[in-house]
PDB file of C-alpha atoms and ligand atoms in Angstrom:
ATOM      1  CA  MET W   1       0.000   0.000   0.000  1.00 93.00           C
ATOM      2  CA  GLU W   2       1.173   3.483  -0.823  1.00 97.00           C
ATOM      3  CA  LYS W   3       2.354   5.373   2.274  1.00 98.00           C
ATOM      4  CA  ILE W   4       0.782   8.846   2.166  1.00 98.00           C
ATOM      5  CA  ILE W   5       0.232  12.101   3.977  1.00 98.00           C
ATOM      6  CA  PHE W   6      -3.267  13.352   3.178  1.00 98.00           C
ATOM      7  CA  ASP W   7      -3.243  17.178   2.945  1.00 98.00           C
ATOM      8  CA  THR W   8      -6.780  18.577   2.785  1.00 98.00           C
ATOM      9  CA  ASP W   9      -9.158  21.516   3.242  1.00 98.00           C
ATOM     10  CA  ILE W  10     -11.776  18.882   3.866  1.00 98.00           C
ATOM     11  CA  GLY W  11     -15.059  19.505   2.120  1.00 97.00           C
ATOM     12  CA  VAL W  12     -17.385  16.971   0.521  1.00 97.00           C
ATOM     13  CA  ASP W  13     -15.227  15.592  -2.312  1.00 97.00           C
ATOM     14  CA  ASP W  14     -12.180  15.604   0.012  1.00 98.00           C
ATOM     15  CA  ALA W  15     -14.209  13.385   2.352  1.00 98.00           C
ATOM     16  CA  PHE W  16     -14.992  11.016  -0.526  1.00 98.00           C
ATOM     17  CA  ALA W  17     -11.260  10.929  -1.284  1.00 98.00           C
ATOM     18  CA  LEU W  18     -10.428  10.201   2.361  1.00 98.00           C
ATOM     19  CA  ALA W  19     -12.909   7.327   2.484  1.00 98.00           C
ATOM     20  CA  TYR W  20     -11.346   5.937  -0.706  1.00 98.00           C
ATOM     21  CA  ALA W  21      -7.792   6.421   0.620  1.00 98.00           C
ATOM     22  CA  ALA W  22      -8.734   4.694   3.870  1.00 98.00           C
ATOM     23  CA  LYS W  23      -9.531   1.588   1.790  1.00 97.00           C
ATOM     24  CA  SER W  24      -6.472   1.625  -0.437  1.00 95.00           C
ATOM     25  CA  CYS W  25      -3.571   3.565   1.135  1.00 98.00           C
ATOM     26  CA  ASP W  26      -1.483   3.606   4.313  1.00 98.00           C
ATOM     27  CA  ILE W  27      -2.335   7.069   5.702  1.00 98.00           C
ATOM     28  CA  LEU W  28       0.351   8.344   8.116  1.00 98.00           C
ATOM     29  CA  GLY W  29      -1.567  11.487   8.999  1.00 98.00           C
ATOM     30  CA  ILE W  30      -4.055  14.089   7.816  1.00 98.00           C
ATOM     31  CA  THR W  31      -2.688  17.628   7.514  1.00 98.00           C
ATOM     32  CA  CYS W  32      -5.272  20.377   7.252  1.00 98.00           C
ATOM     33  CA  VAL W  33      -5.167  23.658   5.392  1.00 98.00           C
ATOM     34  CA  PHE W  34      -7.636  26.524   4.831  1.00 98.00           C
ATOM     35  CA  GLY W  35      -9.628  26.401   1.571  1.00 98.00           C
ATOM     36  CA  ASN W  36     -13.135  25.007   1.358  1.00 97.00           C
ATOM     37  CA  VAL W  37     -13.334  25.901   5.065  1.00 97.00           C
ATOM     38  CA  ALA W  38     -11.151  27.665   7.658  1.00 97.00           C
ATOM     39  CA  VAL W  39      -8.292  25.528   8.916  1.00 98.00           C
ATOM     40  CA  GLU W  40      -9.826  24.984  12.406  1.00 98.00           C
ATOM     41  CA  GLN W  41     -12.989  23.717  10.712  1.00 98.00           C
ATOM     42  CA  ALA W  42     -10.910  21.467   8.464  1.00 98.00           C
ATOM     43  CA  VAL W  43      -9.346  19.905  11.571  1.00 98.00           C
ATOM     44  CA  ARG W  44     -12.794  19.395  13.120  1.00 98.00           C
ATOM     45  CA  ASN W  45     -14.139  17.924   9.872  1.00 98.00           C
ATOM     46  CA  ALA W  46     -11.182  15.580   9.456  1.00 98.00           C
ATOM     47  CA  ARG W  47     -11.714  14.280  12.982  1.00 98.00           C
ATOM     48  CA  LEU W  48     -15.479  13.952  12.634  1.00 98.00           C
ATOM     49  CA  PHE W  49     -15.344  12.251   9.261  1.00 98.00           C
ATOM     50  CA  SER W  50     -12.504   9.900  10.271  1.00 98.00           C
ATOM     51  CA  HIS W  51     -14.471   8.910  13.340  1.00 98.00           C
ATOM     52  CA  LYS W  52     -17.599   8.259  11.254  1.00 98.00           C
ATOM     53  CA  ILE W  53     -15.762   5.962   8.846  1.00 97.00           C
ATOM     54  CA  GLY W  54     -13.722   4.219  11.563  1.00 97.00           C
ATOM     55  CA  LEU W  55     -10.365   5.650  10.480  1.00 98.00           C
ATOM     56  CA  ASP W  56      -7.871   6.236  13.288  1.00 98.00           C
ATOM     57  CA  VAL W  57      -5.067   8.525  12.100  1.00 98.00           C
ATOM     58  CA  PRO W  58      -3.622  11.708  13.626  1.00 98.00           C
ATOM     59  CA  VAL W  59      -4.909  15.069  12.382  1.00 98.00           C
ATOM     60  CA  TYR W  60      -2.684  18.163  12.189  1.00 98.00           C
ATOM     61  CA  ARG W  61      -3.396  21.846  11.748  1.00 98.00           C
ATOM     62  CA  GLY W  62      -1.579  23.792   9.036  1.00 98.00           C
ATOM     63  CA  SER W  63      -1.841  27.132   7.270  1.00 98.00           C
ATOM     64  CA  SER W  64      -4.747  29.456   7.916  1.00 98.00           C
ATOM     65  CA  ARG W  65      -4.240  31.862   5.015  1.00 98.00           C
ATOM     66  CA  PRO W  66      -2.492  32.235   1.651  1.00 98.00           C
ATOM     67  CA  LEU W  67       1.198  33.191   1.460  1.00 98.00           C
ATOM     68  CA  ALA W  68       0.620  36.617  -0.085  1.00 98.00           C
ATOM     69  CA  HIS W  69      -3.005  37.303  -1.019  1.00 97.00           C
ATOM     70  CA  LEU W  70      -5.665  38.301   1.463  1.00 96.00           C
ATOM     71  CA  PRO W  71      -7.863  35.364   2.514  1.00 96.00           C
ATOM     72  CA  THR W  72     -10.975  34.769   0.401  1.00 94.00           C
ATOM     73  CA  PRO W  73     -14.304  33.361   1.670  1.00 90.00           C
ATOM     74  CA  SER W  74     -14.841  29.648   2.304  1.00 91.00           C
ATOM     75  CA  ALA W  75     -16.769  27.545  -0.227  1.00 89.00           C
ATOM     76  CA  TRP W  76     -19.891  27.143   1.951  1.00 89.00           C
ATOM     77  CA  ASP W  77     -22.142  27.518  -1.116  1.00 88.00           C
ATOM     78  CA  VAL W  78     -20.754  24.266  -2.591  1.00 88.00           C
ATOM     79  CA  HIS W  79     -19.781  22.276   0.503  1.00 89.00           C
ATOM     80  CA  GLY W  80     -22.336  23.514   3.068  1.00 90.00           C
ATOM     81  CA  ALA W  81     -21.981  25.752   6.124  1.00 90.00           C
ATOM     82  CA  ASP W  82     -19.399  23.479   7.799  1.00 95.00           C
ATOM     83  CA  GLY W  83     -17.834  22.042   4.626  1.00 95.00           C
ATOM     84  CA  LEU W  84     -19.418  18.620   5.122  1.00 97.00           C
ATOM     85  CA  GLY W  85     -22.917  19.452   3.946  1.00 96.00           C
ATOM     86  CA  GLY W  86     -23.944  21.078   7.248  1.00 94.00           C
ATOM     87  CA  VAL W  87     -25.675  17.867   8.332  1.00 95.00           C
ATOM     88  CA  PHE W  88     -23.857  16.597  11.429  1.00 96.00           C
ATOM     89  CA  ASP W  89     -23.240  18.007  14.895  1.00 95.00           C
ATOM     90  CA  ASN W  90     -19.500  18.263  15.302  1.00 95.00           C
ATOM     91  CA  PRO W  91     -18.204  17.868  18.883  1.00 95.00           C
ATOM     92  CA  TRP W  92     -14.529  17.756  17.840  1.00 97.00           C
ATOM     93  CA  SER W  93     -11.916  20.408  18.614  1.00 96.00           C
ATOM     94  CA  GLY W  94     -10.095  22.481  15.986  1.00 94.00           C
ATOM     95  CA  ALA W  95      -6.879  22.585  18.037  1.00 96.00           C
ATOM     96  CA  ALA W  96      -4.136  20.241  16.833  1.00 97.00           C
ATOM     97  CA  GLU W  97      -0.374  19.829  16.533  1.00 98.00           C
ATOM     98  CA  ASN W  98       1.555  21.567  13.767  1.00 98.00           C
ATOM     99  CA  ALA W  99       1.062  20.160  10.266  1.00 98.00           C
ATOM    100  CA  ILE W 100       4.237  21.663   8.819  1.00 98.00           C
ATOM    101  CA  ASP W 101       6.440  20.026  11.476  1.00 98.00           C
ATOM    102  CA  PHE W 102       4.659  16.737  10.836  1.00 98.00           C
ATOM    103  CA  ILE W 103       5.220  16.929   7.072  1.00 98.00           C
ATOM    104  CA  ILE W 104       8.913  17.769   7.486  1.00 98.00           C
ATOM    105  CA  GLN W 105       9.573  15.064  10.076  1.00 98.00           C
ATOM    106  CA  SER W 106       7.604  12.417   8.161  1.00 98.00           C
ATOM    107  CA  VAL W 107       9.552  13.024   4.952  1.00 98.00           C
ATOM    108  CA  ARG W 108      12.870  12.891   6.841  1.00 98.00           C
ATOM    109  CA  ASP W 109      11.787   9.642   8.511  1.00 98.00           C
ATOM    110  CA  ASN W 110      10.704   8.102   5.172  1.00 98.00           C
ATOM    111  CA  PRO W 111      13.192   9.293   2.559  1.00 98.00           C
ATOM    112  CA  ASP W 112      12.024   8.521  -1.003  1.00 98.00           C
ATOM    113  CA  ALA W 113       9.161   6.462   0.395  1.00 98.00           C
ATOM    114  CA  LEU W 114       6.418   8.949   1.195  1.00 98.00           C
ATOM    115  CA  THR W 115       3.828  10.328  -1.208  1.00 98.00           C
ATOM    116  CA  ILE W 116       2.039  13.539  -0.274  1.00 98.00           C
ATOM    117  CA  VAL W 117      -1.515  13.787  -1.581  1.00 98.00           C
ATOM    118  CA  ALA W 118      -2.558  17.467  -1.649  1.00 99.00           C
ATOM    119  CA  ILE W 119      -6.205  18.232  -2.373  1.00 98.00           C
ATOM    120  CA  GLY W 120      -6.505  21.795  -1.112  1.00 98.00           C
ATOM    121  CA  PRO W 121      -4.440  24.953  -1.606  1.00 98.00           C
ATOM    122  CA  LEU W 122      -0.713  24.103  -1.678  1.00 98.00           C
ATOM    123  CA  THR W 123       0.190  26.416   1.219  1.00 98.00           C
ATOM    124  CA  ASN W 124       1.270  23.732   3.704  1.00 98.00           C
ATOM    125  CA  ILE W 125       3.585  22.176   1.136  1.00 99.00           C
ATOM    126  CA  ALA W 126       5.108  25.549   0.184  1.00 98.00           C
ATOM    127  CA  VAL W 127       5.716  26.458   3.831  1.00 98.00           C
ATOM    128  CA  ALA W 128       7.268  23.043   4.543  1.00 98.00           C
ATOM    129  CA  ILE W 129       9.725  23.203   1.631  1.00 98.00           C
ATOM    130  CA  ASN W 130      10.637  26.819   2.404  1.00 98.00           C
ATOM    131  CA  GLN W 131      11.265  25.938   6.052  1.00 98.00           C
ATOM    132  CA  ALA W 132      13.134  22.690   5.297  1.00 98.00           C
ATOM    133  CA  PRO W 133      14.430  22.612   1.703  1.00 98.00           C
ATOM    134  CA  ASP W 134      16.381  19.435   2.525  1.00 98.00           C
ATOM    135  CA  ILE W 135      13.106  17.491   2.251  1.00 98.00           C
ATOM    136  CA  ILE W 136      12.600  18.400  -1.428  1.00 98.00           C
ATOM    137  CA  PRO W 137      14.762  15.595  -2.865  1.00 98.00           C
ATOM    138  CA  GLN W 138      13.423  13.149  -0.270  1.00 98.00           C
ATOM    139  CA  ILE W 139       9.721  13.422  -1.226  1.00 98.00           C
ATOM    140  CA  LYS W 140       8.826  10.414  -3.358  1.00 98.00           C
ATOM    141  CA  ARG W 141       6.143  12.417  -5.153  1.00 98.00           C
ATOM    142  CA  LEU W 142       3.373  14.927  -4.625  1.00 98.00           C
ATOM    143  CA  VAL W 143      -0.008  14.079  -6.119  1.00 98.00           C
ATOM    144  CA  VAL W 144      -2.103  17.227  -6.483  1.00 98.00           C
ATOM    145  CA  MET W 145      -5.734  17.868  -7.337  1.00 98.00           C
ATOM    146  CA  GLY W 146      -5.540  21.270  -8.907  1.00 98.00           C
ATOM    147  CA  GLY W 147      -5.126  23.393 -11.986  1.00 98.00           C
ATOM    148  CA  ALA W 148      -6.725  23.386 -15.426  1.00 98.00           C
ATOM    149  CA  PHE W 149      -5.106  23.154 -18.851  1.00 98.00           C
ATOM    150  CA  GLY W 150      -8.118  23.503 -21.136  1.00 96.00           C
ATOM    151  CA  SER W 151      -8.640  19.897 -22.308  1.00 95.00           C
ATOM    152  CA  HIS W 152     -12.318  19.202 -23.121  1.00 93.00           C
ATOM    153  CA  GLY W 153     -12.918  22.923 -22.532  1.00 94.00           C
ATOM    154  CA  HIS W 154     -12.068  22.656 -18.812  1.00 95.00           C
ATOM    155  CA  SER W 155     -10.124  25.822 -18.077  1.00 96.00           C
ATOM    156  CA  GLY W 156     -11.421  26.970 -14.685  1.00 96.00           C
ATOM    157  CA  ASN W 157     -14.119  26.664 -12.032  1.00 95.00           C
ATOM    158  CA  VAL W 158     -13.565  29.820  -9.972  1.00 96.00           C
ATOM    159  CA  THR W 159     -12.828  32.070 -12.918  1.00 98.00           C
ATOM    160  CA  PRO W 160     -12.654  31.195 -16.629  1.00 98.00           C
ATOM    161  CA  PHE W 161      -8.884  30.796 -16.085  1.00 98.00           C
ATOM    162  CA  ALA W 162      -8.428  29.217 -12.693  1.00 98.00           C
ATOM    163  CA  GLU W 163      -9.231  26.169 -10.626  1.00 98.00           C
ATOM    164  CA  PHE W 164     -10.183  26.674  -6.948  1.00 98.00           C
ATOM    165  CA  ASN W 165      -7.188  25.110  -5.121  1.00 98.00           C
ATOM    166  CA  ILE W 166      -4.619  26.952  -7.222  1.00 98.00           C
ATOM    167  CA  TRP W 167      -6.574  30.241  -7.271  1.00 98.00           C
ATOM    168  CA  LYS W 168      -6.831  30.225  -3.449  1.00 98.00           C
ATOM    169  CA  ASP W 169      -3.057  30.490  -3.043  1.00 98.00           C
ATOM    170  CA  PRO W 170      -1.365  30.959  -6.424  1.00 98.00           C
ATOM    171  CA  HIS W 171       1.987  31.953  -4.887  1.00 98.00           C
ATOM    172  CA  ALA W 172       2.189  28.692  -2.959  1.00 98.00           C
ATOM    173  CA  ALA W 173       1.168  26.739  -6.054  1.00 98.00           C
ATOM    174  CA  ASP W 174       3.809  28.439  -8.209  1.00 98.00           C
ATOM    175  CA  GLN W 175       6.548  27.702  -5.675  1.00 98.00           C
ATOM    176  CA  VAL W 176       5.573  24.059  -5.287  1.00 98.00           C
ATOM    177  CA  LEU W 177       4.896  23.248  -8.944  1.00 98.00           C
ATOM    178  CA  SER W 178       8.109  24.911 -10.116  1.00 98.00           C
ATOM    179  CA  SER W 179      10.193  23.156  -7.438  1.00 98.00           C
ATOM    180  CA  ALA W 180      12.236  19.972  -7.852  1.00 98.00           C
ATOM    181  CA  ILE W 181       9.553  17.812  -6.214  1.00 98.00           C
ATOM    182  CA  PRO W 182       8.161  15.253  -8.693  1.00 98.00           C
ATOM    183  CA  VAL W 183       4.518  16.311  -9.019  1.00 98.00           C
ATOM    184  CA  VAL W 184       1.575  14.496 -10.584  1.00 98.00           C
ATOM    185  CA  MET W 185      -1.275  16.911 -11.298  1.00 98.00           C
ATOM    186  CA  LEU W 186      -4.925  15.870 -11.554  1.00 98.00           C
ATOM    187  CA  PRO W 187      -6.417  19.052 -13.018  1.00 98.00           C
ATOM    188  CA  LEU W 188     -10.022  19.855 -13.996  1.00 98.00           C
ATOM    189  CA  ASP W 189      -9.211  18.356 -17.415  1.00 98.00           C
ATOM    190  CA  VAL W 190      -9.707  14.938 -15.809  1.00 98.00           C
ATOM    191  CA  THR W 191     -11.567  15.594 -12.547  1.00 98.00           C
ATOM    192  CA  LEU W 192     -14.610  17.071 -14.308  1.00 96.00           C
ATOM    193  CA  GLU W 193     -14.770  13.999 -16.510  1.00 97.00           C
ATOM    194  CA  VAL W 194     -15.589  11.616 -13.648  1.00 97.00           C
ATOM    195  CA  THR W 195     -18.960  12.230 -11.999  1.00 96.00           C
ATOM    196  CA  VAL W 196     -21.344  10.291  -9.802  1.00 97.00           C
ATOM    197  CA  SER W 197     -25.122  10.764  -9.667  1.00 96.00           C
ATOM    198  CA  GLY W 198     -27.355  10.771  -6.596  1.00 96.00           C
ATOM    199  CA  ASP W 199     -28.406   7.229  -7.551  1.00 96.00           C
ATOM    200  CA  ASP W 200     -24.762   6.134  -7.798  1.00 97.00           C
ATOM    201  CA  ILE W 201     -24.087   7.484  -4.309  1.00 97.00           C
ATOM    202  CA  ARG W 202     -27.227   5.877  -2.856  1.00 97.00           C
ATOM    203  CA  SER W 203     -26.180   2.548  -4.384  1.00 97.00           C
ATOM    204  CA  LEU W 204     -23.014   2.590  -2.247  1.00 97.00           C
ATOM    205  CA  ASN W 205     -25.117   1.972   0.900  1.00 97.00           C
ATOM    206  CA  HIS W 206     -22.769   4.368   2.640  1.00 97.00           C
ATOM    207  CA  PRO W 207     -25.012   6.555   4.839  1.00 96.00           C
ATOM    208  CA  VAL W 208     -22.238   9.041   5.686  1.00 97.00           C
ATOM    209  CA  LEU W 209     -21.303   9.761   2.060  1.00 97.00           C
ATOM    210  CA  SER W 210     -24.987   9.902   1.079  1.00 97.00           C
ATOM    211  CA  THR W 211     -25.806  12.374   3.823  1.00 97.00           C
ATOM    212  CA  ILE W 212     -22.912  14.785   3.308  1.00 97.00           C
ATOM    213  CA  SER W 213     -23.352  14.926  -0.489  1.00 97.00           C
ATOM    214  CA  GLN W 214     -27.011  16.021  -0.646  1.00 96.00           C
ATOM    215  CA  GLY W 215     -26.228  19.744  -0.617  1.00 94.00           C
ATOM    216  CA  TYR W 216     -23.389  19.372  -3.139  1.00 95.00           C
ATOM    217  CA  LEU W 217     -25.692  17.501  -5.530  1.00 95.00           C
ATOM    218  CA  ALA W 218     -28.368  20.191  -5.119  1.00 94.00           C
ATOM    219  CA  TYR W 219     -25.808  22.929  -5.782  1.00 92.00           C
ATOM    220  CA  SER W 220     -24.659  21.147  -8.955  1.00 91.00           C
ATOM    221  CA  LYS W 221     -28.268  20.761 -10.128  1.00 91.00           C
ATOM    222  CA  GLN W 222     -28.953  24.466  -9.574  1.00 91.00           C
ATOM    223  CA  HIS W 223     -26.011  25.154 -11.865  1.00 87.00           C
ATOM    224  CA  GLY W 224     -27.273  22.825 -14.575  1.00 87.00           C
ATOM    225  CA  VAL W 225     -24.969  19.911 -13.750  1.00 85.00           C
ATOM    226  CA  GLU W 226     -26.368  16.435 -13.019  1.00 88.00           C
ATOM    227  CA  GLY W 227     -24.302  14.650 -10.377  1.00 93.00           C
ATOM    228  CA  MET W 228     -21.103  15.525  -8.629  1.00 95.00           C
ATOM    229  CA  ALA W 229     -17.557  15.685  -9.966  1.00 95.00           C
ATOM    230  CA  LEU W 230     -15.306  13.381  -7.970  1.00 94.00           C
ATOM    231  CA  HIS W 231     -12.389  15.878  -8.125  1.00 97.00           C
ATOM    232  CA  ASP W 232     -10.158  14.988  -5.134  1.00 98.00           C
ATOM    233  CA  THR W 233     -10.835  11.257  -5.355  1.00 98.00           C
ATOM    234  CA  LEU W 234      -8.909  11.162  -8.619  1.00 98.00           C
ATOM    235  CA  THR W 235      -5.640  11.541  -6.695  1.00 98.00           C
ATOM    236  CA  ILE W 236      -6.350   8.217  -4.997  1.00 98.00           C
ATOM    237  CA  ALA W 237      -7.554   6.662  -8.252  1.00 98.00           C
ATOM    238  CA  TYR W 238      -4.214   7.692  -9.803  1.00 98.00           C
ATOM    239  CA  LEU W 239      -2.276   6.017  -6.975  1.00 98.00           C
ATOM    240  CA  ASN W 240      -4.305   2.826  -7.472  1.00 98.00           C
ATOM    241  CA  HIS W 241      -4.337   2.794 -11.287  1.00 98.00           C
ATOM    242  CA  PRO W 242      -1.984   5.261 -12.995  1.00 98.00           C
ATOM    243  CA  GLU W 243      -2.493   3.378 -16.259  1.00 98.00           C
ATOM    244  CA  TRP W 244      -6.015   4.830 -16.528  1.00 98.00           C
ATOM    245  CA  PHE W 245      -4.603   8.324 -17.007  1.00 98.00           C
ATOM    246  CA  GLY W 246      -3.050   9.933 -20.061  1.00 98.00           C
ATOM    247  CA  VAL W 247      -0.009  11.859 -18.844  1.00 98.00           C
ATOM    248  CA  THR W 248       1.864  14.716 -20.520  1.00 97.00           C
ATOM    249  CA  THR W 249       5.101  16.035 -19.051  1.00 97.00           C
ATOM    250  CA  SER W 250       5.887  19.722 -18.929  1.00 97.00           C
ATOM    251  CA  PRO W 251       7.160  22.367 -16.548  1.00 97.00           C
ATOM    252  CA  VAL W 252       4.313  24.329 -14.951  1.00 98.00           C
ATOM    253  CA  ARG W 253       4.060  27.896 -13.675  1.00 98.00           C
ATOM    254  CA  VAL W 254       1.136  29.701 -12.055  1.00 98.00           C
ATOM    255  CA  VAL W 255      -0.093  33.234 -12.694  1.00 98.00           C
ATOM    256  CA  THR W 256      -0.176  34.866  -9.266  1.00 98.00           C
ATOM    257  CA  ASP W 257      -2.171  38.055  -9.930  1.00 97.00           C
ATOM    258  CA  ARG W 258      -4.607  40.029 -12.069  1.00 96.00           C
ATOM    259  CA  ILE W 259      -7.518  38.738 -14.118  1.00 97.00           C
ATOM    260  CA  ASN W 260      -6.009  35.328 -14.731  1.00 98.00           C
ATOM    261  CA  ARG W 261      -4.854  34.804 -11.136  1.00 98.00           C
ATOM    262  CA  GLY W 262      -4.425  31.075 -10.517  1.00 98.00           C
ATOM    263  CA  GLN W 263      -4.092  30.061 -14.161  1.00 98.00           C
ATOM    264  CA  THR W 264      -1.771  27.079 -14.602  1.00 98.00           C
ATOM    265  CA  LEU W 265       0.563  27.431 -17.580  1.00 98.00           C
ATOM    266  CA  ARG W 266       2.498  24.625 -19.211  1.00 97.00           C
ATOM    267  CA  GLN W 267       5.266  24.809 -21.754  1.00 92.00           C
ATOM    268  CA  LEU W 268       3.777  24.016 -25.158  1.00 87.00           C
ATOM    269  CA  ASN W 269       6.989  24.298 -27.180  1.00 78.00           C
ATOM    270  CA  SER W 270      10.551  25.432 -26.630  1.00 72.00           C
ATOM    271  CA  PRO W 271      11.011  28.602 -28.626  1.00 67.00           C
ATOM    272  CA  ALA W 272      14.339  30.380 -28.327  1.00 68.00           C
ATOM    273  CA  THR W 273      12.978  33.337 -26.371  1.00 78.00           C
ATOM    274  CA  ARG W 274      15.159  35.777 -24.424  1.00 81.00           C
ATOM    275  CA  ASP W 275      13.265  35.203 -21.221  1.00 88.00           C
ATOM    276  CA  ASP W 276      12.073  31.694 -20.382  1.00 90.00           C
ATOM    277  CA  PRO W 277       9.632  31.570 -17.420  1.00 93.00           C
ATOM    278  CA  PHE W 278      10.089  27.782 -17.304  1.00 94.00           C
ATOM    279  CA  ALA W 279      13.899  27.911 -17.050  1.00 92.00           C
ATOM    280  CA  GLY W 280      15.104  25.569 -14.302  1.00 92.00           C
ATOM    281  CA  CYS W 281      11.641  24.129 -13.671  1.00 95.00           C
ATOM    282  CA  ARG W 282      11.366  20.379 -13.553  1.00 96.00           C
ATOM    283  CA  PRO W 283       8.930  18.767 -16.045  1.00 97.00           C
ATOM    284  CA  GLN W 284       5.887  17.649 -14.049  1.00 98.00           C
ATOM    285  CA  SER W 285       3.363  14.935 -14.881  1.00 98.00           C
ATOM    286  CA  LEU W 286       0.017  16.371 -15.984  1.00 98.00           C
ATOM    287  CA  CYS W 287      -2.942  14.013 -16.303  1.00 98.00           C
ATOM    288  CA  LEU W 288      -4.951  15.367 -19.222  1.00 98.00           C
ATOM    289  CA  THR W 289      -7.082  12.354 -20.144  1.00 98.00           C
ATOM    290  CA  VAL W 290      -8.768   9.676 -18.072  1.00 98.00           C
ATOM    291  CA  GLU W 291     -10.566   6.396 -18.601  1.00 98.00           C
ATOM    292  CA  ALA W 292     -13.527   7.737 -16.645  1.00 98.00           C
ATOM    293  CA  GLU W 293     -15.620   4.549 -16.551  1.00 98.00           C
ATOM    294  CA  HIS W 294     -12.737   2.519 -15.089  1.00 98.00           C
ATOM    295  CA  VAL W 295     -12.021   5.143 -12.434  1.00 98.00           C
ATOM    296  CA  LYS W 296     -15.659   5.447 -11.460  1.00 98.00           C
ATOM    297  CA  ALA W 297     -16.160   1.663 -11.305  1.00 98.00           C
ATOM    298  CA  HIS W 298     -13.079   1.208  -9.100  1.00 98.00           C
ATOM    299  CA  PHE W 299     -14.145   3.998  -6.764  1.00 98.00           C
ATOM    300  CA  MET W 300     -17.684   2.591  -6.505  1.00 97.00           C
ATOM    301  CA  ALA W 301     -16.440  -0.944  -5.834  1.00 97.00           C
ATOM    302  CA  ALA W 302     -14.033   0.276  -3.140  1.00 97.00           C
ATOM    303  CA  LEU W 303     -16.701   2.309  -1.306  1.00 96.00           C
ATOM    304  CA  ARG W 304     -19.734   0.015  -1.652  1.00 95.00           C
ATOM    305  CA  GLN W 305     -20.826  -1.349   1.742  1.00 87.00           C
TER     306      GLN W 305
HETATM  307  C1  LIG O 401     -11.299  21.558  -5.771  1.00 62.18           C
HETATM  308  O1  LIG O 401     -11.939  22.647  -5.111  1.00 62.18           O
HETATM  309  C2  LIG O 401     -12.486  22.218  -3.915  1.00 62.18           C
HETATM  310  O2  LIG O 401     -13.702  22.866  -3.645  1.00 62.18           O
HETATM  311  C3  LIG O 401     -12.629  20.729  -4.029  1.00 62.18           C
HETATM  312  O3  LIG O 401     -12.565  20.129  -2.763  1.00 62.18           O
HETATM  313  C4  LIG O 401     -11.480  20.341  -4.901  1.00 62.18           C
HETATM  314  O4  LIG O 401     -10.318  20.134  -4.143  1.00 62.18           O
HETATM  315  C5  LIG O 401     -11.896  21.434  -7.153  1.00 62.18           C
HETATM  316  O5  LIG O 401     -11.620  22.581  -7.890  1.00 62.18           O
HETATM  317 CA1  LIG O 402     -10.348  19.846  -1.737  1.00 62.18          CA
END
């Protein structure tokens, strides 16, 4: 089983991903970050959801705001007032030990053996590699849900140019994606291609997933979309079955400001320009196509109770 740290701003699709990871990965710890919800709420959600699915792993508290931009509102419209559909009482505390220290120590303890799965803004990862650059060559790989490169017309979900996780903290994303860490990106190009309907979710006989996803499904319907994109779960699907993804390699940079804040840019050719924004950036693995039916079937089989 893949040994992972699960870095999340836990909302509804993050919770689906955690349930899937609990079945198929060795989770060392859950590190929380602001994003869909405030970081304290993410800690509370991670604890509540883990408890509900019988997962016993430590939960850590990370960054509460972006590196440079002012904080932007939580995604309560999509994920509900508390990020988990607003359906459960949550008795858990938002206080926890430091996520950055945990990431740094875990990588040092598991050189070349630890995968970080990051499904929220990349702030915790940026802070960790800035604080301890020695861990960069020791991270086996970082698997990210984030970004958009325009395949199948998928170029953004917050703005026409930007995907939510990258838009939330574009400076962190630019630092991480242009670093020497081997990154696998699951952008909107693939995550919007794999959806589940209300009937699909009901057929899992998983009361917790059914309950938390009602609001998300209603939000999608209001916006003319039937069903729910599995977004964050595709990171776990990639770890289980990388052969179901079509991967392109290219260096990646992120636009940090102005109207296309959060846009992910890849190198399309290598013209001899005077100034190369990709100079020194490692080619990253970008998943641009997916065998959606295989991914969905594997996810459904893993979660069915
Ligand atoms: C991403 O945004 C968040 O709302 C989801 O949890 C996912 O990580 C999709 O753009
Ligand atoms: Ca997320």
